[in-house]
């Protein structure tokens, strides 16, 4: 894995918003993550950049036998070639002339060894010494990583020409993994959205995920996890197959972009505290299992513990100020952070169309909400007024709800059909609405249930539309753009340059957000109480469901105690700790009101 010279990375955002981020920022040393869920989108983007960079292009048709994997491999190889060329060109640039090479070093965090060397060389007067040190420094430069994301449980089994299920290696997630494994990249796959044993077993079929004779792992594994227990279970499962986890990425259950996988009320500070206290347990649990596997295969494994890198632990979800960054790195001892939604307003870094970019810049807290639009049935962070929302409403108004389901990545429902279909499809929505209408439930409940059904939208297509419009592949009039920002973007109100955003992250300029912005821990708490309130209004008098909410409330109470302790500490620069205290007090009152019915 390429060492991250920065204290942040740009996580995956939708299927299209970070799909070309490495082309935009990797030559400047910034890590980012591409979604490879949509191989058809990858193919269109590959064609675009092949033309722009004069790279030979041959279409891989949908009818190709292993087309999904081949399209992903071809796209990743193209991105790799472009990034490598841009990086080599940058290295050849002169220093101290305001070049992109100077920008590379100026973007680095203060205190970074490369930046210190750059500043030292700039002070030298002797030309010969300067040139010597510049060559040495140039040799130490590294590009940003081209990492890829696979949603582990978005893993539909495909049908052959006779409508029979194909073998498991042709499932969506397995084919995507094969596409990455067969690429020339030396980077990481980020596995998110749950534990998929079939996919995890398939990892072991590719030698690049293991150490070579020199001890190097060409392709590494990053797990996005919700808590320590999940990290331990998944890490052990992989370790028994000799597979090492290079990094655990902790993400807030709700205060994030995209799909939100709510925890049982475990707030981020509680989760981070456990990782900080038990991180040595991870290495101690995995290492013997990995070594045993290598021994069983007769493979060499580093005998010295110092030669085995410990898994990095990073965090993402709602980070918005330099002070919050400092707390995560210093107090919770995280190795790095992920900054997603703010970069949606940085055109140099992400691929967002003008209409959606303006929508994001103008959005306040009330425009950003946890929606039910995802066919996965998982809460989805959304924005009001998107092209996708407008298009979905137009279809409903015409009496023709639902999508034609052109891609089928999210097919999972077999309520009405033998083969799975998508809950955002016209086929499903018509059948489901008719079923609700013919039921004997009260009319008010019928309307509520029909509204839930019709809210589902085609994320497979719509999450990639904005990138196609931005690149000029599709006309803006097509619309339908979906985007999945975290609520944090409400406090960023215009487009920013890459330098502005990076300097904001490192606290090198006036903050881009107002001082009244609530702390990330405060915002997460509010979102959990909102979530509990919504659930409480849906479960009526179901005793078991109330027990689950009571458990969440108990966990929230523990989290609020820790939040109050943090609020009493000395704030880092730009850190609004006062908002934590006032938020805890208010949310405790709200919880008392919600649970008064069970008293």
XYZ file of C-alpha atoms in Angstrom:
599
model
C 0.000 0.000 0.000
C 1.251 3.474 -0.826
C 1.965 5.378 2.372
C -0.563 8.157 2.883
C 1.414 11.381 3.233
C -1.782 13.151 4.314
C -3.918 12.928 7.438
C -7.047 12.340 5.376
C -8.357 10.400 2.400
C -11.383 11.012 0.163
C -13.824 8.106 0.692
C -16.060 6.613 -1.968
C -19.077 8.803 -2.757
C -21.944 7.316 -4.707
C -21.165 5.370 -7.862
C -20.036 8.403 -9.813
C -18.966 11.285 -7.594
C -15.508 9.905 -6.813
C -15.206 7.646 -9.863
C -12.437 9.769 -11.371
C -11.088 11.366 -8.180
C -7.683 9.630 -8.537
C -7.287 11.173 -11.988
C -8.001 14.537 -10.404
C -5.903 14.356 -7.214
C -3.672 11.253 -6.992
C -0.721 12.959 -8.725
C -0.854 15.500 -5.890
C -0.408 12.738 -3.312
C -4.038 12.497 -2.151
C -5.683 9.086 -1.575
C -9.215 8.502 -2.869
C -11.637 5.641 -3.429
C -13.507 4.628 -6.595
C -16.813 2.738 -6.548
C -16.749 -0.278 -8.868
C -20.381 -1.247 -8.315
C -21.406 0.092 -11.740
C -19.164 -1.473 -14.396
C -21.316 0.049 -17.159
C -20.618 3.533 -15.809
C -16.913 2.656 -15.567
C -16.975 1.748 -19.253
C -18.477 5.102 -20.269
C -15.957 7.009 -18.142
C -13.113 4.921 -19.593
C -14.170 5.831 -23.117
C -14.230 9.523 -22.166
C -10.765 9.568 -20.604
C -9.286 7.324 -23.306
C -10.278 9.995 -25.814
C -8.982 12.837 -23.636
C -5.595 11.184 -23.020
C -5.342 9.532 -26.464
C -5.365 6.005 -25.081
C -6.482 3.182 -27.432
C -10.053 2.165 -26.592
C -12.025 -0.950 -27.505
C -15.570 -1.328 -26.237
C -16.346 -4.285 -23.964
C -19.973 -5.135 -24.810
C -22.635 -6.152 -22.313
C -22.748 -9.529 -24.048
C -19.123 -10.341 -23.135
C -18.894 -13.547 -21.089
C -16.969 -12.019 -18.198
C -17.797 -8.465 -19.220
C -18.350 -7.031 -15.748
C -14.901 -8.026 -14.497
C -13.268 -7.062 -17.813
C -14.841 -3.598 -17.823
C -13.686 -2.943 -14.265
C -10.147 -4.153 -14.999
C -9.967 -2.019 -18.138
C -11.167 1.086 -16.323
C -8.807 0.660 -13.374
C -5.865 0.060 -15.714
C -6.762 3.237 -17.611
C -6.942 5.248 -14.381
C -3.597 3.783 -13.301
C -1.935 4.743 -16.599
C -3.275 8.299 -16.451
C -2.309 8.810 -12.811
C 1.195 7.414 -13.372
C 1.733 9.674 -16.378
C 0.481 12.760 -14.523
C 2.659 11.912 -11.537
C 5.804 11.377 -13.635
C 5.151 14.670 -15.433
C 4.738 16.395 -12.070
C 8.032 14.941 -10.777
C 9.819 16.351 -13.814
C 8.537 19.854 -13.054
C 10.968 22.402 -11.608
C 10.688 23.276 -7.934
C 10.259 26.740 -6.411
C 8.600 28.108 -9.543
C 4.967 27.808 -8.451
C 4.638 24.517 -10.326
C 2.307 21.594 -9.589
C 5.310 19.977 -7.942
C 5.472 22.896 -5.497
C 1.741 22.478 -4.955
C 2.291 18.814 -4.062
C 4.544 19.798 -1.160
C 2.546 22.847 -0.097
C -0.585 20.715 0.270
C 1.136 18.353 2.716
C 0.397 18.724 6.430
C 2.816 20.846 8.411
C 5.365 18.604 10.078
C 5.329 16.014 7.281
C 8.970 14.901 6.664
C 8.745 15.602 2.935
C 7.384 19.070 3.578
C 10.141 19.782 6.109
C 12.731 18.746 3.531
C 11.065 20.939 0.907
C 11.167 23.932 3.243
C 14.813 23.203 4.139
C 15.837 23.041 0.467
C 14.058 26.316 -0.266
C 16.321 28.034 2.258
C 19.560 26.802 0.639
C 21.626 29.271 -1.353
C 24.110 26.854 -2.875
C 22.754 25.737 -6.281
C 24.673 22.444 -6.382
C 23.473 21.407 -2.920
C 19.968 22.404 -3.858
C 19.929 20.194 -6.952
C 21.290 17.235 -4.983
C 18.632 17.540 -2.300
C 15.861 18.116 -4.880
C 16.752 14.808 -6.585
C 16.665 13.013 -3.244
C 13.334 14.597 -2.342
C 11.816 13.787 -5.726
C 12.702 10.119 -5.278
C 10.697 10.077 -2.043
C 7.510 11.446 -3.591
C 4.557 9.059 -3.837
C 1.219 9.447 -5.629
C -2.114 9.091 -3.882
C -3.623 5.618 -3.806
C -6.232 4.461 -6.325
C -8.360 2.424 -3.937
C -11.650 0.767 -4.887
C -14.855 0.114 -2.968
C -17.091 -2.942 -3.124
C -20.382 -3.035 -1.204
C -20.047 -6.624 -0.025
C -23.747 -7.427 0.118
C -24.648 -5.821 -3.203
C -24.025 -9.213 -4.722
C -26.799 -10.281 -7.080
C -26.373 -13.624 -8.834
C -26.622 -13.107 -12.566
C -28.661 -15.234 -14.985
C -27.310 -16.802 -18.171
C -28.956 -16.650 -21.586
C -31.366 -19.398 -20.513
C -32.398 -17.431 -17.376
C -30.531 -19.853 -15.138
C -28.370 -18.628 -12.235
C -24.697 -18.434 -13.136
C -21.986 -19.823 -10.837
C -21.008 -17.786 -7.780
C -17.836 -16.277 -9.277
C -20.102 -14.331 -11.637
C -22.060 -12.696 -8.807
C -21.805 -8.911 -8.850
C -19.433 -8.554 -5.891
C -17.218 -11.481 -6.937
C -16.944 -10.215 -10.508
C -16.065 -6.729 -9.214
C -13.387 -8.221 -6.969
C -11.995 -10.196 -9.896
C -11.920 -6.999 -11.950
C -9.792 -5.320 -9.276
C -7.614 -8.388 -8.679
C -6.790 -8.667 -12.389
C -5.901 -4.979 -12.705
C -2.374 -3.567 -12.617
C -3.165 -1.501 -9.511
C -1.092 -1.831 -6.359
C -3.664 -0.476 -3.934
C -6.509 -1.572 -1.653
C -10.038 -2.849 -1.906
C -12.396 -1.307 0.644
C -15.086 -3.813 1.637
C -18.173 -2.124 3.057
C -21.852 -2.667 3.865
C -21.614 -5.923 5.755
C -19.980 -9.337 5.937
C -20.288 -11.575 2.870
C -18.628 -14.997 3.469
C -18.822 -15.939 -0.212
C -16.924 -12.812 -1.217
C -14.420 -13.126 1.617
C -13.704 -16.723 0.609
C -13.180 -15.603 -2.974
C -10.403 -13.207 -1.885
C -8.227 -16.219 -1.097
C -8.179 -17.249 -4.769
C -6.005 -14.289 -5.758
C -2.310 -14.436 -4.900
C -1.955 -10.623 -4.962
C -3.782 -10.424 -1.607
C -0.932 -12.402 0.010
C 2.705 -11.542 0.611
C 5.162 -12.277 -2.179
C 8.687 -13.603 -1.624
C 9.914 -10.132 -0.669
C 7.163 -9.806 1.956
C 5.158 -7.278 -0.045
C 1.381 -7.407 -0.521
C 0.419 -5.999 -3.919
C -3.296 -5.651 -3.196
C -4.456 -4.963 0.328
C -7.731 -5.220 2.210
C -9.478 -2.388 4.021
C -12.616 -3.131 6.038
C -15.196 -0.467 6.734
C -16.588 -1.418 10.153
C -19.279 -0.244 12.536
C -17.681 -1.360 15.813
C -14.773 -3.253 17.401
C -16.617 -6.586 17.559
C -17.275 -6.451 13.815
C -13.603 -5.685 13.168
C -12.505 -8.606 15.328
C -14.924 -11.128 13.788
C -14.234 -10.169 10.182
C -10.499 -9.849 10.757
C -10.339 -13.351 12.288
C -12.350 -14.819 9.440
C -9.868 -13.436 6.937
C -6.835 -14.285 9.075
C -7.774 -17.987 9.044
C -7.311 -17.769 5.276
C -3.990 -15.984 5.699
C -5.474 -12.647 4.634
C -4.327 -9.513 6.457
C -6.414 -6.411 7.043
C -4.335 -3.339 6.269
C -6.836 -0.861 7.683
C -10.088 -0.697 9.605
C -12.228 2.312 8.662
C -14.703 3.199 11.386
C -17.709 5.112 10.116
C -20.469 6.866 12.027
C -23.651 4.847 11.749
C -25.773 7.819 10.702
C -23.608 10.933 10.341
C -22.179 9.926 6.990
C -22.942 10.080 3.292
C -24.750 7.383 1.336
C -26.355 4.422 3.038
C -26.578 4.754 6.810
C -26.145 1.585 8.859
C -27.416 2.638 12.262
C -25.799 0.995 15.267
C -27.698 0.021 18.416
C -27.171 3.556 19.682
C -23.398 3.290 20.055
C -22.130 6.815 19.461
C -18.835 7.370 17.680
C -16.860 8.468 20.786
C -17.724 5.166 22.496
C -16.633 3.174 19.440
C -13.384 5.110 19.088
C -12.611 4.709 22.762
C -12.944 0.924 22.474
C -10.665 0.777 19.434
C -8.095 2.922 21.216
C -8.121 0.660 24.276
C -8.166 -2.680 22.434
C -6.239 -2.102 19.215
C -3.379 -4.371 20.338
C -5.927 -7.183 20.675
C -6.543 -7.079 16.936
C -2.933 -7.812 16.036
C -2.608 -10.453 18.757
C -5.753 -12.218 17.524
C -4.905 -12.220 13.832
C -1.155 -12.805 13.684
C -0.978 -16.450 14.853
C -3.769 -17.433 12.456
C -2.051 -15.748 9.513
C 1.312 -17.338 10.311
C -0.313 -20.769 10.645
C -1.877 -20.399 7.201
C 1.436 -19.431 5.594
C 3.139 -22.403 7.262
C 0.455 -24.745 5.923
C 1.189 -23.514 2.398
C 4.953 -23.595 2.808
C 5.137 -19.851 2.194
C 7.626 -17.486 3.823
C 6.292 -15.024 6.366
C 8.279 -12.303 8.197
C 9.695 -13.841 11.353
C 10.291 -10.482 12.974
C 7.170 -8.754 14.318
C 8.684 -5.384 13.461
C 8.474 -6.318 9.767
C 4.706 -6.792 9.990
C 2.762 -3.564 9.761
C -0.088 -3.241 12.219
C -3.487 -2.472 10.786
C -4.193 1.224 10.546
C -7.359 2.482 12.210
C -9.074 5.474 10.665
C -12.414 7.208 11.108
C -14.879 8.999 8.839
C -18.334 10.493 9.015
C -19.213 14.124 9.703
C -15.731 15.555 10.327
C -15.809 19.249 9.508
C -13.127 21.252 11.326
C -9.414 21.112 12.028
C -10.201 20.894 15.739
C -12.278 17.757 15.249
C -9.458 16.273 13.172
C -6.998 16.986 15.973
C -9.202 15.336 18.599
C -9.589 12.204 16.499
C -5.854 11.932 15.848
C -4.565 12.962 19.273
C -7.172 11.954 21.845
C -8.542 8.861 20.118
C -5.207 7.950 18.498
C -6.616 7.432 15.018
C -4.107 6.967 12.202
C -6.078 9.037 9.729
C -9.466 10.430 8.763
C -11.885 10.351 5.858
C -13.405 13.599 4.561
C -16.181 12.949 2.070
C -19.119 15.334 1.691
C -17.119 18.621 1.863
C -15.182 17.462 -1.209
C -18.437 17.282 -3.193
C -18.037 21.071 -3.365
C -14.465 20.803 -4.684
C -14.705 20.398 -8.488
C -10.977 19.650 -8.692
C -11.535 16.527 -6.585
C -14.965 15.100 -7.409
C -17.327 14.680 -10.358
C -20.559 16.576 -9.627
C -22.738 18.368 -12.198
C -23.458 22.101 -11.883
C -27.137 21.734 -10.946
C -26.334 19.394 -8.064
C -23.306 21.407 -6.991
C -25.478 24.523 -6.673
C -28.067 22.494 -4.745
C -25.397 21.350 -2.283
C -23.990 24.852 -1.818
C -27.423 26.294 -1.049
C -28.635 23.444 1.172
C -29.233 24.046 4.855
C -29.745 21.437 7.545
C -33.443 21.027 6.710
C -32.665 20.108 3.080
C -30.437 17.213 4.119
C -32.289 14.236 5.508
C -32.271 10.486 6.085
C -34.540 9.087 3.376
C -36.206 5.827 2.402
C -35.353 6.018 -1.310
C -32.859 3.138 -1.417
C -34.058 -0.192 -2.838
C -31.806 -1.885 -0.279
C -34.268 -0.895 2.448
C -31.475 0.873 4.319
C -31.749 4.567 5.347
C -30.055 6.740 2.736
C -28.639 10.219 3.326
C -30.250 12.475 0.761
C -30.920 16.058 -0.330
C -34.264 17.623 -1.198
C -34.783 18.931 -4.715
C -32.360 16.605 -6.512
C -32.872 15.692 -10.144
C -33.670 12.156 -9.028
C -36.400 13.348 -6.650
C -37.927 15.538 -9.361
C -37.905 12.693 -11.893
C -39.394 10.189 -9.430
C -42.248 12.574 -8.612
C -42.925 13.188 -12.319
C -43.296 9.445 -12.898
C -45.733 9.131 -9.986
C -47.773 12.098 -11.215
C -48.023 10.468 -14.654
C -49.280 7.262 -13.068
C -46.164 5.420 -14.276
C -44.061 4.956 -11.126
C -40.853 3.001 -10.926
C -37.810 2.351 -13.076
C -37.303 0.027 -16.040
C -34.355 -1.337 -14.030
C -31.727 -1.117 -16.791
C -28.795 -2.272 -14.635
C -30.210 -4.466 -11.874
C -27.437 -4.110 -9.292
C -29.916 -3.852 -6.398
C -32.313 -6.672 -7.285
C -33.206 -8.592 -4.118
C -36.992 -8.945 -3.737
C -38.817 -12.223 -4.486
C -42.190 -11.336 -2.973
C -43.978 -11.540 -6.315
C -41.478 -13.205 -8.650
C -39.285 -16.289 -8.738
C -36.196 -14.335 -9.767
C -35.274 -11.287 -7.647
C -36.418 -7.861 -8.799
C -35.685 -4.366 -7.523
C -38.115 -2.541 -5.239
C -37.511 0.604 -7.300
C -38.643 -1.140 -10.487
C -41.989 -0.410 -12.142
C -42.769 -4.126 -12.033
C -42.444 -4.332 -8.260
C -44.082 -1.003 -7.442
C -47.201 -1.712 -9.496
C -47.611 -5.143 -7.920
C -46.975 -3.856 -4.407
C -49.269 -0.840 -4.677
C -52.069 -3.067 -5.976
C -51.531 -5.461 -3.083
C -51.731 -2.622 -0.565
C -54.824 -1.203 -2.238
C -56.576 -4.601 -2.093
C -55.676 -5.187 1.569
C -57.992 -4.558 4.499
C -55.673 -2.134 6.297
C -57.099 1.312 7.211
C -57.033 3.866 4.387
C -54.592 6.145 6.207
C -52.151 3.259 6.600
C -52.627 2.306 2.945
C -51.571 5.763 1.860
C -48.580 5.698 4.168
C -47.447 2.294 2.889
C -47.935 3.256 -0.765
C -45.851 6.381 -0.205
C -42.995 4.235 1.141
C -43.142 1.981 -1.914
C -43.178 4.825 -4.424
C -40.305 6.625 -2.678
C -37.813 3.998 -3.883
C -35.750 5.283 -6.768
C -33.259 3.877 -9.274
C -29.946 4.543 -7.548
C -28.064 2.287 -9.983
C -28.596 4.778 -12.786
C -29.238 8.041 -10.967
C -26.120 8.034 -8.770
C -23.957 7.995 -11.902
C -25.889 10.528 -13.947
C -24.245 13.603 -12.401
C -20.756 12.419 -13.347
C -21.829 11.766 -16.943
C -23.317 15.277 -17.154
C -20.216 16.844 -15.599
C -17.952 15.139 -18.150
C -20.167 16.118 -21.069
C -21.111 12.517 -21.860
C -24.758 13.233 -21.149
C -26.768 16.437 -21.631
C -27.786 18.370 -18.478
C -31.409 18.214 -19.639
C -31.429 14.469 -18.921
C -31.567 15.251 -15.208
C -32.325 12.428 -12.758
C -29.121 13.092 -10.771
C -29.055 11.520 -7.335
C -26.454 12.422 -4.739
C -25.884 11.162 -1.210
C -24.206 13.847 0.936
C -23.804 13.619 4.657
C -25.501 16.361 6.714
C -22.100 17.950 7.297
C -22.256 19.567 3.841
C -24.932 21.991 5.138
C -22.152 24.111 6.669
C -20.154 24.440 3.430
C -21.898 27.012 1.249
C -19.997 27.408 -2.043
C -17.531 25.724 -4.341
C -13.945 25.566 -3.074
C -10.539 25.038 -4.589
C -8.616 21.934 -3.568
C -6.067 24.118 -1.774
C -8.810 25.870 0.226
C -10.304 22.591 1.427
C -6.968 21.019 2.319
C -5.855 24.155 4.159
C -9.185 24.117 6.030
C -8.591 20.511 7.075
C -5.143 21.400 8.384
C -6.223 24.651 10.062
C -3.936 26.812 7.933
C -6.517 29.480 7.135
C -9.732 30.964 8.417
C -12.271 28.176 8.870
C -14.619 27.552 5.946
C -17.479 26.846 8.363
C -19.016 29.201 10.969
C -18.084 28.812 14.626
C -21.710 27.963 15.485
C -21.526 24.709 13.478
C -22.363 21.912 15.937
C -19.602 19.465 16.797
C -19.628 16.210 14.816
C -20.395 14.291 18.029
C -23.343 16.596 18.751
C -24.760 16.183 15.250
C -24.513 12.415 15.413
C -26.436 12.382 18.700
C -29.260 14.463 17.233
C -29.474 12.115 14.259
C -29.794 9.077 16.529
C -32.555 10.679 18.580
C -34.354 11.650 15.346
C -33.975 8.048 14.205
C -35.387 6.653 17.466
C -38.287 9.087 17.334
C -39.176 8.013 13.804
C -39.003 4.342 14.733
C -41.125 4.915 17.835
C -43.893 6.414 15.705
C -44.019 3.311 13.502
C -44.061 0.441 15.999
C -47.310 1.225 17.851
C -47.421 -1.057 20.908
C -45.062 -3.822 19.717
C -43.309 -4.843 22.936
C -40.268 -6.446 21.250
C -39.629 -3.397 19.097
C -39.867 -1.141 22.128
C -37.283 -3.312 23.884
C -34.895 -2.698 20.984
C -35.432 1.051 21.277
C -34.887 0.912 25.033
C -31.574 -0.853 24.390
C -30.611 1.904 21.951
C -31.536 4.506 24.522
C -29.306 2.854 27.165
C -26.399 2.856 24.747
C -27.067 6.485 23.898
C -27.005 7.330 27.607
C -23.494 5.866 27.877
C -22.415 7.796 24.810
C -23.859 11.030 26.179
C -21.920 10.583 29.423
C -18.677 10.359 27.437
C -19.732 13.318 25.273
C -20.255 15.417 28.410
C -16.771 14.486 29.608
C -15.338 15.578 26.260
C -17.263 18.860 26.449
C -15.403 19.722 29.660
C -11.991 19.321 28.039
C -9.937 22.049 26.418
C -11.141 22.518 22.824
C -8.824 22.298 19.889
C -8.739 25.257 17.514
C -12.162 25.690 15.892
C -13.764 22.892 17.900
C -17.251 23.753 19.175
C -17.315 21.728 22.399
C -20.029 23.966 23.890
C -22.458 22.571 21.326
C -21.912 19.071 22.731
C -23.046 20.050 26.231
C -26.152 21.918 25.113
C -27.054 19.194 22.611
C -26.797 16.434 25.221
C -29.104 18.332 27.560
C -31.710 18.881 24.847
C -31.573 15.337 23.476
C -31.936 13.839 26.948
C -35.188 15.761 27.262
C -36.368 14.506 23.865
C -35.576 10.916 24.816
C -37.504 11.273 28.076
C -40.524 12.422 26.067
C -40.235 9.570 23.547
C -39.972 6.888 26.217
C -42.564 8.375 28.561
C -45.121 6.149 26.815
C -43.362 3.008 28.118
C -43.097 4.193 31.712
